[in-house]
Amino acid sequence: MELRVTPMVPREQCNLMSRVFFHEFGFSCSDDNNVLPEDNCLDMVCRRRKGSPLLVCALYILTGQRIGLELEPIVLPSSFMVGCFYGASPFYVDPRQGGRLRESTDLEQCLRAEAICPEFADLAPVPVRDVLRLCCVQLVPRLEAQQQFRLARHFADCIREFDTSYERARNPERNN
């Protein structure tokens, strides 16, 4: 008897990966009301298995890349998600709900509940540069609240560098 293995489609891969990542390894998102600076530091999130939704999504995306799955960061007004754009209809991985897969219609309803009229761009991937910049933006006030001013200035400088390098790349004729 010959055993034939059918390759998993991306949706099945994400379901399996979510079970392992969120349930077996125990990764989770921090409570929005009590986010600590270490929730935005990759090494601490890996050790604690708990962090900001942004970094939990980043780790999920990196894990997916290791198994050959192309996933994308999605930045919603009040959350971060992972998007998978294979096949006819995209789906999203919700890190706040243990990796539950959600459809675009789900997310559109969530946006409407927040009084946001959803547009195509709201559910589209964002560049890594924007994700890294956003991570720094989240860190600055949290570090200032803990009176870690030198470190807060460092991340504020990173934000300025992201903005400056973006402008240089966008308008190369101005740099000559």
Backbone as a printed PyTorch tensor [residue, N CA C, xyz], in Angstrom:
tensor([[[  0.8420,  -1.1710,   0.0000],
         [  0.0000,   0.0000,   0.0000],
         [  0.8900,   1.2390,   0.0000]],

        [[  0.6690,   2.1030,  -0.9430],
         [  1.4590,   3.3140,  -1.0690],
         [  0.7740,   4.4390,  -0.3090]],

        [[  1.5360,   5.1030,   0.5290],
         [  1.0250,   6.2380,   1.2920],
         [  1.2650,   7.5080,   0.4810]],

        [[  0.2010,   8.2180,   0.2000],
         [  0.3180,   9.4630,  -0.5580],
         [ -0.0130,  10.6310,   0.3590]],

        [[  0.8940,  11.5530,   0.3890],
         [  0.7060,  12.7280,   1.2270],
         [  0.2850,  13.8930,   0.3330]],

        [[ -0.8220,  14.4820,   0.6700],
         [ -1.3050,  15.6380,  -0.0640],
         [ -0.7370,  16.8900,   0.5930]],

        [[ -0.1070,  17.7480,  -0.1950],
         [  0.4320,  18.9750,   0.4010],
         [ -0.6830,  19.8190,   1.0080]],

        [[ -0.3540,  20.4780,   2.0990],
         [ -1.3260,  21.3390,   2.7600],
         [ -1.4210,  22.6720,   2.0270]],

        [[ -2.6240,  23.1800,   1.9270],
         [ -2.8090,  24.5170,   1.3730],
         [ -2.4590,  25.5280,   2.4730]],

        [[ -2.1850,  26.7800,   2.1040],
         [ -1.7790,  27.7700,   3.0980],
         [ -2.7380,  27.9050,   4.2860]],

        [[ -4.0250,  27.8090,   4.0360],
         [ -4.9930,  27.9180,   5.1490],
         [ -4.7770,  26.7850,   6.1660]],

        [[ -4.5540,  25.5790,   5.6750],
         [ -4.2930,  24.4360,   6.5700],
         [ -2.9560,  24.6170,   7.2890]],

        [[ -1.9620,  25.1370,   6.5610],
         [ -0.6640,  25.3820,   7.1850],
         [ -0.7870,  26.4040,   8.3130]],

        [[ -1.5420,  27.4670,   8.0760],
         [ -1.7230,  28.4900,   9.1090],
         [ -2.5090,  27.9530,  10.2960]],

        [[ -3.5160,  27.1330,  10.0540],
         [ -4.2470,  26.5160,  11.1710],
         [ -3.3180,  25.6840,  12.0380]],

        [[ -2.4940,  24.8640,  11.3830],
         [ -1.5490,  24.0220,  12.1150],
         [ -0.5080,  24.8850,  12.8190]],

        [[  0.0290,  25.8610,  12.1190],
         [  1.0420,  26.7210,  12.7120],
         [  0.4710,  27.5050,  13.8990]],

        [[ -0.7560,  27.9700,  13.8000],
         [ -1.3880,  28.6870,  14.9130],
         [ -1.5370,  27.7810,  16.1270]],

        [[ -1.9230,  26.5340,  15.8930],
         [ -2.0640,  25.6000,  17.0130],
         [ -0.7310,  25.4220,  17.7320]],

        [[  0.3250,  25.2430,  16.9630],
         [  1.6480,  25.0420,  17.5660],
         [  2.1440,  26.3370,  18.2070]],

        [[  2.0940,  27.4220,  17.4780],
         [  2.6560,  28.6980,  17.9210],
         [  1.9260,  29.2580,  19.1490]],

        [[  0.6010,  29.3260,  19.0670],
         [ -0.1670,  29.9600,  20.1370],
         [ -0.5570,  29.0000,  21.2550]],

        [[ -0.8570,  27.7470,  20.9290],
         [ -1.3790,  26.8480,  21.9420],
         [ -0.3020,  25.9480,  22.5420]],

        [[  0.5240,  25.3350,  21.7130],
         [  1.5500,  24.4520,  22.2500],
         [  2.7360,  25.2410,  22.8080]],

        [[  3.1990,  26.2720,  22.0850],
         [  4.3150,  27.0800,  22.5780],
         [  3.8510,  28.2220,  23.4690]],

        [[  2.5870,  28.5590,  23.4160],
         [  2.0090,  29.5270,  24.3440],
         [  2.2710,  30.9940,  24.0600]],

        [[  2.5170,  31.3570,  22.8010],
         [  2.6770,  32.7810,  22.5080],
         [  1.3360,  33.4850,  22.6630]],

        [[  1.3860,  34.7200,  23.1650],
         [  0.1600,  35.5000,  23.3280],
         [  0.4930,  36.9870,  23.2560]],

        [[ -0.5610,  37.7730,  23.1330],
         [ -0.4050,  39.2310,  23.0540],
         [ -0.6160,  39.8400,  24.4360]],

        [[  0.1120,  40.9110,  24.6830],
         [ -0.0360,  41.6540,  25.9310],
         [ -1.3770,  42.3540,  25.9600]],

        [[ -1.8290,  42.6180,  27.1560],
         [ -3.0400,  43.4050,  27.3560],
         [ -2.7350,  44.8510,  26.9720]],

        [[ -3.5740,  45.4620,  26.1500],
         [ -3.3300,  46.8370,  25.7000],
         [ -3.2040,  47.8320,  26.8470]],

        [[ -3.8530,  47.5660,  27.9580],
         [ -3.8440,  48.5090,  29.0730],
         [ -2.5760,  48.4090,  29.9190]],

        [[ -1.7930,  47.3680,  29.7220],
         [ -0.6230,  47.1720,  30.5630],
         [  0.5670,  46.7200,  29.7150]],

        [[  0.8770,  47.4630,  28.6740],
         [  1.9740,  47.0970,  27.7880],
         [  3.2760,  47.6420,  28.3620]],

        [[  4.2580,  46.7750,  28.4730],
         [  5.5670,  47.1400,  29.0010],
         [  6.5590,  47.3020,  27.8560]],

        [[  7.6550,  48.0490,  28.0780],
         [  8.6560,  48.1720,  27.0070],
         [  9.1680,  46.8280,  26.5160]],

        [[  9.3080,  45.8660,  27.3980],
         [  9.8180,  44.5570,  26.9660],
         [  8.8470,  43.8210,  26.0360]],

        [[  7.6000,  44.2630,  25.9860],
         [  6.6400,  43.6820,  25.0450],
         [  6.9760,  44.0550,  23.6000]],

        [[  7.8720,  45.0430,  23.4430],
         [  8.3030,  45.4760,  22.1170],
         [  9.7720,  45.1620,  21.8510]],

        [[ 10.3740,  44.3380,  22.6720],
         [ 11.7740,  43.9370,  22.4840],
         [ 11.7850,  42.4600,  22.1000]],

        [[ 12.2710,  42.1970,  20.9030],
         [ 12.1770,  40.8590,  20.3180],
         [ 12.7450,  39.7660,  21.2170]],

        [[ 13.9110,  39.9870,  21.8040],
         [ 14.5170,  38.9440,  22.6350],
         [ 13.6540,  38.6240,  23.8530]],

        [[ 13.0410,  39.6650,  24.4440],
         [ 12.1870,  39.4540,  25.6130],
         [ 10.8900,  38.7340,  25.2190]],

        [[ 10.3400,  39.0910,  24.0790],
         [  9.1080,  38.4410,  23.6210],
         [  9.3790,  36.9530,  23.3690]],

        [[ 10.5090,  36.6460,  22.7870],
         [ 10.8560,  35.2350,  22.5450],
         [ 11.0020,  34.4790,  23.8620]],

        [[ 11.6260,  35.1030,  24.8470],
         [ 11.8160,  34.4430,  26.1480],
         [ 10.5010,  34.2870,  26.9060]],

        [[  9.7270,  35.3670,  26.9560],
         [  8.4940,  35.3730,  27.7470],
         [  7.3070,  34.7570,  27.0110]],

        [[  7.4310,  34.7020,  25.6720],
         [  6.3430,  34.2290,  24.8000],
         [  5.0890,  35.0790,  24.9390]],

        [[  5.3320,  36.3290,  25.1980],
         [  4.2430,  37.2930,  25.3330],
         [  4.7840,  38.6350,  24.8800]],

        [[  3.9850,  39.3520,  24.0790],
         [  4.4520,  40.6420,  23.6180],
         [  3.3740,  41.4270,  22.9160]],

        [[  3.7940,  42.5420,  22.3690],
         [  2.8500,  43.3880,  21.6380],
         [  2.3390,  42.6030,  20.4320]],

        [[  1.1220,  42.8650,  20.0140],
         [  0.5990,  42.1750,  18.8310],
         [  1.5190,  42.3340,  17.6240]],

        [[  2.1570,  43.5060,  17.5080],
         [  3.0540,  43.7440,  16.3910],
         [  4.2010,  42.7260,  16.3840]],

        [[  4.8600,  42.5300,  17.5140],
         [  5.9910,  41.5960,  17.5460],
         [  5.5360,  40.1440,  17.5000]],

        [[  4.4030,  39.8320,  18.0830],
         [  3.8890,  38.4700,  17.9850],
         [  3.6010,  38.1490,  16.5170]],

        [[  3.0310,  39.1120,  15.8020],
         [  2.7900,  38.9170,  14.3610],
         [  4.1020,  38.7660,  13.6030]],

        [[  5.0940,  39.5730,  13.9490],
         [  6.3960,  39.4760,  13.2760],
         [  7.0020,  38.0920,  13.4670]],

        [[  6.9320,  37.5670,  14.6740],
         [  7.4590,  36.2200,  14.9320],
         [  6.6690,  35.1650,  14.1630]],

        [[  5.3750,  35.3400,  14.0900],
         [  4.5290,  34.4100,  13.3430],
         [  4.9110,  34.4270,  11.8620]],

        [[  5.1210,  35.6210,  11.3150],
         [  5.5140,  35.7610,   9.9070],
         [  6.8680,  35.1020,   9.6650]],

        [[  7.8140,  35.3440,  10.5600],
         [  9.1450,  34.7370,  10.4190],
         [  9.0750,  33.2130,  10.5160]],

        [[  8.2330,  32.7120,  11.3940],
         [  8.0410,  31.2660,  11.5230],
         [  7.4560,  30.7090,  10.2310]],

        [[  6.4740,  31.4020,   9.6840],
         [  5.8770,  30.9760,   8.4180],
         [  6.8900,  30.9310,   7.2950]],

        [[  7.7970,  31.9100,   7.2620],
         [  8.8400,  31.9130,   6.2290],
         [  9.7280,  30.6760,   6.3320]],

        [[  9.9670,  30.2150,   7.5470],
         [ 10.8200,  29.0320,   7.7380],
         [ 10.2080,  27.7810,   7.1270]],

        [[  8.8910,  27.7630,   6.9910],
         [  8.2430,  26.5940,   6.3800],
         [  7.7750,  26.8920,   4.9530]],

        [[  8.2510,  28.0050,   4.4200],
         [  7.9430,  28.3340,   3.0260],
         [  6.6120,  29.0200,   2.8060]],

        [[  6.0550,  29.6150,   3.8270],
         [  4.7610,  30.2760,   3.7410],
         [  4.9720,  31.7900,   3.7140]],

        [[  4.5010,  32.4280,   2.6680],
         [  4.6470,  33.8790,   2.5440],
         [  3.4660,  34.5670,   3.2290]],

        [[  3.7630,  35.2360,   4.3170],
         [  2.7530,  35.9560,   5.0870],
         [  3.1370,  37.4280,   5.1320]],

        [[  2.1610,  38.2830,   5.3780],
         [  2.3900,  39.7240,   5.3280],
         [  1.8570,  40.4110,   6.5850]],

        [[  2.5380,  41.4820,   7.0320],
         [  2.0170,  42.2580,   8.1640],
         [  0.8380,  43.1230,   7.7310]],

        [[ -0.1680,  43.1720,   8.5800],
         [ -1.3610,  43.9810,   8.3420],
         [ -1.5220,  44.9120,   9.5420]],

        [[ -1.6210,  46.1970,   9.2830],
         [ -1.7910,  47.1740,  10.3520],
         [ -3.2020,  47.7330,  10.2560]],

        [[ -4.0050,  47.4020,  11.2440],
         [ -5.3590,  47.9460,  11.3390],
         [ -5.3350,  49.1110,  12.3240]],

        [[ -6.3260,  49.9730,  12.3250],
         [ -6.3060,  51.1130,  13.2450],
         [ -6.1370,  50.7230,  14.7180]],

        [[ -6.6680,  49.5900,  15.1160],
         [ -6.5740,  49.2340,  16.5300],
         [ -5.9150,  47.8720,  16.7570]],

        [[ -5.2670,  47.3330,  15.7430],
         [ -4.6960,  45.9990,  15.9050],
         [ -3.6900,  45.6870,  14.8050]],

        [[ -3.0030,  44.5880,  15.0070],
         [ -2.0980,  44.0410,  14.0050],
         [ -2.5550,  42.6370,  13.7010]],

        [[ -2.3710,  42.2360,  12.4660],
         [ -2.7220,  40.8800,  12.0640],
         [ -1.7020,  40.4050,  11.0500]],

        [[ -1.8420,  39.1410,  10.7070],
         [ -1.0100,  38.5410,   9.6750],
         [ -1.9370,  38.2130,   8.5150]],

        [[ -1.5280,  38.5730,   7.3250],
         [ -2.3440,  38.2990,   6.1520],
         [ -1.7120,  37.2360,   5.2780]],

        [[ -2.5570,  36.4140,   4.6800],
         [ -2.1140,  35.4090,   3.7150],
         [ -2.9190,  35.6580,   2.4390]],

        [[ -2.2040,  35.8990,   1.3530],
         [ -2.8520,  36.3140,   0.1220],
         [ -2.7320,  35.2790,  -0.9850]],

        [[ -2.6230,  34.0170,  -0.6160],
         [ -2.6270,  32.9320,  -1.5990],
         [ -4.0710,  32.5950,  -1.9390]],

        [[ -4.3060,  32.2140,  -3.1490],
         [ -5.6260,  31.7530,  -3.5290],
         [ -6.5780,  32.8860,  -3.8380]],

        [[ -7.8260,  32.5070,  -3.9990],
         [ -8.8460,  33.4540,  -4.4460],
         [ -9.2190,  34.4690,  -3.3670]],

        [[ -9.2910,  34.0460,  -2.1190],
         [ -9.6820,  34.9890,  -1.0760],
         [ -8.6460,  35.0030,   0.0430]],

        [[ -8.1730,  36.1990,   0.3760],
         [ -7.1790,  36.2860,   1.4510],
         [ -7.8170,  35.9420,   2.7840]],

        [[ -6.9800,  35.5660,   3.7280],
         [ -7.4350,  35.3650,   5.0940],
         [ -6.4040,  35.9640,   6.0280]],

        [[ -6.7920,  36.1190,   7.2710],
         [ -5.9630,  36.8310,   8.2380],
         [ -5.8500,  35.9970,   9.5070]],

        [[ -4.6860,  36.0960,  10.1610],
         [ -4.4380,  35.4000,  11.4180],
         [ -4.5180,  36.4510,  12.5180]],

        [[ -5.3910,  36.2160,  13.4880],
         [ -5.6150,  37.1640,  14.5780],
         [ -4.8130,  36.7310,  15.8030]],

        [[ -3.7360,  37.4450,  16.1440],
         [ -2.9000,  37.0290,  17.2710],
         [ -3.5830,  37.2110,  18.6210]],

        [[ -4.5480,  38.1060,  18.7000],
         [ -5.2570,  38.3260,  19.9690],
         [ -6.2450,  37.2000,  20.2750]],

        [[ -6.5590,  36.4130,  19.2580],
         [ -7.5060,  35.3130,  19.4520],
         [ -6.8280,  33.9680,  19.2110]],

        [[ -5.5810,  33.8600,  19.6500],
         [ -4.8740,  32.5810,  19.5800],
         [ -4.6380,  32.0760,  18.1710]],

        [[ -4.5050,  32.9920,  17.2130],
         [ -4.2180,  32.5790,  15.8470],
         [ -5.4340,  32.1920,  15.0390]],

        [[ -6.6040,  32.5600,  15.5080],
         [ -7.8400,  32.2650,  14.7690],
         [ -7.7640,  32.8880,  13.3780]],

        [[ -8.1840,  32.1360,  12.3830],
         [ -8.2090,  32.6520,  11.0110],
         [ -9.4940,  33.4330,  10.7990]],

        [[ -9.3420,  34.5950,  10.1690],
         [-10.4880,  35.4600,   9.9330],
         [-10.5470,  35.8420,   8.4620]],

        [[-11.7370,  36.0870,   8.0060],
         [-11.9670,  36.4800,   6.6160],
         [-11.9810,  38.0030,   6.5220]],

        [[-11.8250,  38.5180,   5.3270],
         [-11.8310,  39.9690,   5.1410],
         [-13.1800,  40.5690,   5.5520]],

        [[-14.2640,  39.8300,   5.3390],
         [-15.5820,  40.3520,   5.7450],
         [-15.6600,  40.5280,   7.2660]],

        [[-15.0230,  39.6170,   8.0170],
         [-14.9270,  39.7470,   9.4850],
         [-14.2650,  41.0620,   9.8660]],

        [[-13.1220,  41.3100,   9.2320],
         [-12.3430,  42.4960,   9.5730],
         [-13.0540,  43.7740,   9.1450]],

        [[-13.7430,  43.7250,   8.0210],
         [-14.5080,  44.8910,   7.5850],
         [-15.5910,  45.2230,   8.6070]],

        [[-16.2410,  44.2020,   9.1610],
         [-17.2650,  44.4280,  10.1910],
         [-16.6380,  45.0240,  11.4480]],

        [[-15.4610,  44.5420,  11.8250],
         [-14.7610,  45.0960,  12.9950],
         [-14.4280,  46.5640,  12.7810]],

        [[-13.9730,  46.9090,  11.5860],
         [-13.6530,  48.3050,  11.2880],
         [-14.9060,  49.1710,  11.3320]],

        [[-15.9990,  48.6580,  10.7860],
         [-17.2580,  49.4190,  10.8250],
         [-17.7230,  49.6340,  12.2680]],

        [[-17.5050,  48.6300,  13.1200],
         [-17.8770,  48.7560,  14.5340],
         [-17.0630,  49.8520,  15.2140]],

        [[-15.8840,  50.1570,  14.6720],
         [-15.0430,  51.2360,  15.2010],
         [-15.2940,  52.5460,  14.4550]],

        [[-16.3960,  52.6060,  13.7240],
         [-16.7990,  53.7860,  12.9490],
         [-15.7940,  54.1240,  11.8550]],

        [[-15.1960,  53.0990,  11.2730],
         [-14.2530,  53.2790,  10.1690],
         [-14.8750,  52.6580,   8.9330]],

        [[-14.9400,  53.4230,   7.8700],
         [-15.4540,  52.8990,   6.6110],
         [-14.2870,  52.1850,   5.9190]],

        [[-14.3010,  50.8490,   5.8930],
         [-13.1480,  50.1080,   5.3760],
         [-12.8910,  50.3440,   3.8960]],

        [[-11.6080,  50.4670,   3.5900],
         [-11.1590,  50.5850,   2.2120],
         [-10.2200,  49.4260,   1.9280]],

        [[ -9.9580,  49.1830,   0.6600],
         [ -9.0900,  48.0860,   0.2620],
         [ -7.7400,  48.1610,   0.9750]],

        [[ -7.1730,  49.3530,   1.0580],
         [ -5.8440,  49.5310,   1.6510],
         [ -5.8100,  49.1590,   3.1320]],

        [[ -6.9490,  49.2160,   3.8200],
         [ -6.9820,  48.8720,   5.2460],
         [ -6.6170,  47.4220,   5.5030]],

        [[ -6.8660,  46.5530,   4.5350],
         [ -6.6050,  45.1270,   4.7210],
         [ -5.4340,  44.6440,   3.8710]],

        [[ -4.6640,  45.5810,   3.3490],
         [ -3.5190,  45.2410,   2.4990],
         [ -2.2420,  45.2110,   3.3390]],

        [[ -1.2470,  44.4840,   2.8710],
         [  0.0290,  44.4220,   3.5970],
         [  0.7110,  45.7880,   3.6530]],

        [[  1.5200,  45.9630,   4.6870],
         [  2.3100,  47.1870,   4.8190],
         [  3.7920,  46.8380,   4.7120]],

        [[  4.6110,  47.7840,   4.2860],
         [  6.0540,  47.5220,   4.1960],
         [  6.6730,  47.2990,   5.5820]],

        [[  7.7190,  46.5180,   5.6120],
         [  8.4150,  46.2330,   6.8680],
         [  8.8930,  47.5280,   7.5150]],

        [[  9.3080,  48.4850,   6.6980],
         [  9.7580,  49.7800,   7.2240],
         [  8.6800,  50.3980,   8.1100]],

        [[  7.4270,  50.3380,   7.6800],
         [  6.3310,  50.9050,   8.4670],
         [  6.1220,  50.1440,   9.7710]],

        [[  6.2970,  48.8400,   9.7220],
         [  6.1370,  48.0240,  10.9280],
         [  7.2250,  48.3730,  11.9380]],

        [[  8.4770,  48.4690,  11.4840],
         [  9.5830,  48.8010,  12.3830],
         [  9.4150,  50.2000,  12.9610]],

        [[  8.9900,  51.1310,  12.1210],
         [  8.7700,  52.4970,  12.5950],
         [  7.6770,  52.5120,  13.6730]],

        [[  6.6160,  51.7770,  13.4250],
         [  5.5110,  51.7180,  14.3800],
         [  5.9490,  51.1120,  15.7080]],

        [[  6.8050,  50.1300,  15.6570],
         [  7.3370,  49.5230,  16.8800],
         [  8.0830,  50.5840,  17.6990]],

        [[  8.8990,  51.3830,  17.0240],
         [  9.6240,  52.4600,  17.7040],
         [  8.6610,  53.5020,  18.2650]],

        [[  7.6360,  53.8440,  17.4790],
         [  6.6390,  54.8230,  17.9210],
         [  5.9530,  54.3450,  19.2040]],

        [[  5.6720,  53.0620,  19.2970],
         [  5.0330,  52.5140,  20.4970],
         [  5.9730,  52.5160,  21.6950]],

        [[  7.2600,  52.3250,  21.4350],
         [  8.2230,  52.2510,  22.5310],
         [  8.4860,  53.5980,  23.2000]],

        [[  8.5520,  54.6720,  22.4530],
         [  8.9690,  55.9640,  22.9980],
         [  8.1330,  56.3830,  24.2100]],

        [[  6.8060,  56.4650,  24.1200],
         [  6.0480,  56.9140,  25.3080],
         [  6.1320,  55.9330,  26.4800]],

        [[  6.2480,  54.6530,  26.1840],
         [  6.3490,  53.6770,  27.2700],
         [  7.6730,  53.8110,  28.0120]],

        [[  8.7330,  54.0690,  27.2740],
         [ 10.0390,  54.2750,  27.9030],
         [ 10.0680,  55.5880,  28.6800]],

        [[  9.4550,  56.6280,  28.1240],
         [  9.3900,  57.9000,  28.8290],
         [  8.5970,  57.7600,  30.1250]],

        [[  7.5150,  56.9890,  30.0960],
         [  6.7100,  56.7740,  31.3010],
         [  7.5080,  56.0570,  32.3890]],

        [[  8.4770,  55.2550,  31.9700],
         [  9.3420,  54.5640,  32.9330],
         [ 10.6280,  55.3500,  33.2020]],

        [[ 10.6540,  56.5870,  32.7500],
         [ 11.7800,  57.5040,  32.9280],
         [ 13.0930,  56.9510,  32.3630]],

        [[ 12.9800,  56.2230,  31.2720],
         [ 14.1600,  55.7350,  30.5600],
         [ 14.3750,  56.6650,  29.3590]],

        [[ 14.7320,  57.9030,  29.6730],
         [ 14.7680,  58.9570,  28.6780],
         [ 15.8490,  58.7510,  27.6120]],

        [[ 17.0090,  58.2640,  27.9970],
         [ 18.0790,  58.0430,  27.0170],
         [ 17.6330,  57.0260,  25.9720]],

        [[ 17.0210,  55.9420,  26.4250],
         [ 16.5430,  54.9080,  25.5060],
         [ 15.3740,  55.4320,  24.6530]],

        [[ 14.5040,  56.2140,  25.2640],
         [ 13.3860,  56.8100,  24.5170],
         [ 13.9160,  57.7180,  23.4040]],

        [[ 14.9610,  58.5230,  23.7130],
         [ 15.5600,  59.3800,  22.6810],
         [ 16.1690,  58.5480,  21.5570]],

        [[ 16.7680,  57.4220,  21.9230],
         [ 17.3480,  56.5390,  20.9080],
         [ 16.2690,  56.0840,  19.9150]],

        [[ 15.1230,  55.6440,  20.4220],
         [ 14.0520,  55.1840,  19.5270],
         [ 13.3980,  56.3500,  18.7810]],

        [[ 13.3530,  57.5280,  19.4020],
         [ 12.8570,  58.7130,  18.6830],
         [ 13.7980,  59.0440,  17.5190]],

        [[ 15.1140,  58.8850,  17.7450],
         [ 16.0800,  59.0800,  16.6580],
         [ 15.8610,  58.0630,  15.5410]],

        [[ 15.5410,  56.8330,  15.9130],
         [ 15.2550,  55.8010,  14.9050],
         [ 14.0530,  56.1970,  14.0500]],

        [[ 13.0300,  56.7530,  14.6790],
         [ 11.8410,  57.1900,  13.9430],
         [ 12.2250,  58.2690,  12.9420]],

        [[ 13.0200,  59.2500,  13.3920],
         [ 13.4610,  60.3110,  12.4850],
         [ 14.2750,  59.7350,  11.3310]],

        [[ 15.1290,  58.7500,  11.6110],
         [ 15.9420,  58.1330,  10.5570],
         [ 15.0610,  57.3720,   9.5700]],

        [[ 14.0480,  56.6540,  10.0710],
         [ 13.1020,  55.9810,   9.1720],
         [ 12.4450,  56.9990,   8.2480]],

        [[ 11.9910,  58.1090,   8.8310],
         [ 11.3110,  59.1320,   8.0380],
         [ 12.2490,  59.7760,   7.0200]],

        [[ 13.4640,  60.0860,   7.4570],
         [ 14.4440,  60.7150,   6.5760],
         [ 14.8320,  59.7860,   5.4260]],

        [[ 15.1190,  58.5380,   5.7450],
         [ 15.5280,  57.6030,   4.6880],
         [ 14.3750,  57.3170,   3.7280]],

        [[ 13.1540,  57.3170,   4.2380],
         [ 11.9920,  57.1250,   3.3810],
         [ 11.8680,  58.2870,   2.4000]],

        [[ 12.0150,  59.4960,   2.9130],
         [ 11.9220,  60.6830,   2.0400],
         [ 13.0350,  60.6720,   0.9950]],

        [[ 14.2530,  60.2920,   1.4010],
         [ 15.3590,  60.2160,   0.4410],
         [ 15.0530,  59.2080,  -0.6510]],

        [[ 14.5040,  58.0640,  -0.2810],
         [ 14.1930,  57.0220,  -1.2580],
         [ 13.0350,  57.4400,  -2.1650]],

        [[ 12.1070,  58.1550,  -1.6140],
         [ 10.9320,  58.5800,  -2.3710],
         [ 11.2290,  59.7220,  -3.3290]],

        [[ 12.1690,  60.5700,  -2.9610],
         [ 12.5110,  61.7420,  -3.7710],
         [ 14.0110,  61.7820,  -4.0350]],

        [[ 14.5260,  60.8560,  -4.8290],
         [ 15.9700,  60.8130,  -5.0370],
         [ 16.5270,  62.0540,  -5.7400]],

        [[ 15.7170,  62.7440,  -6.5430],
         [ 16.2300,  63.9280,  -7.2530],
         [ 16.5500,  65.0640,  -6.2850]],

        [[ 15.9110,  65.1060,  -5.1230],
         [ 16.1970,  66.1520,  -4.1300],
         [ 17.5600,  65.9300,  -3.4640]],

        [[ 18.0610,  64.7110,  -3.5070],
         [ 19.3010,  64.3820,  -2.8130],
         [ 20.5360,  64.6700,  -3.6380]],

        [[ 20.3680,  65.1140,  -4.8550],
         [ 21.5350,  65.3800,  -5.7330],
         [ 22.0390,  66.7860,  -5.6000]]])
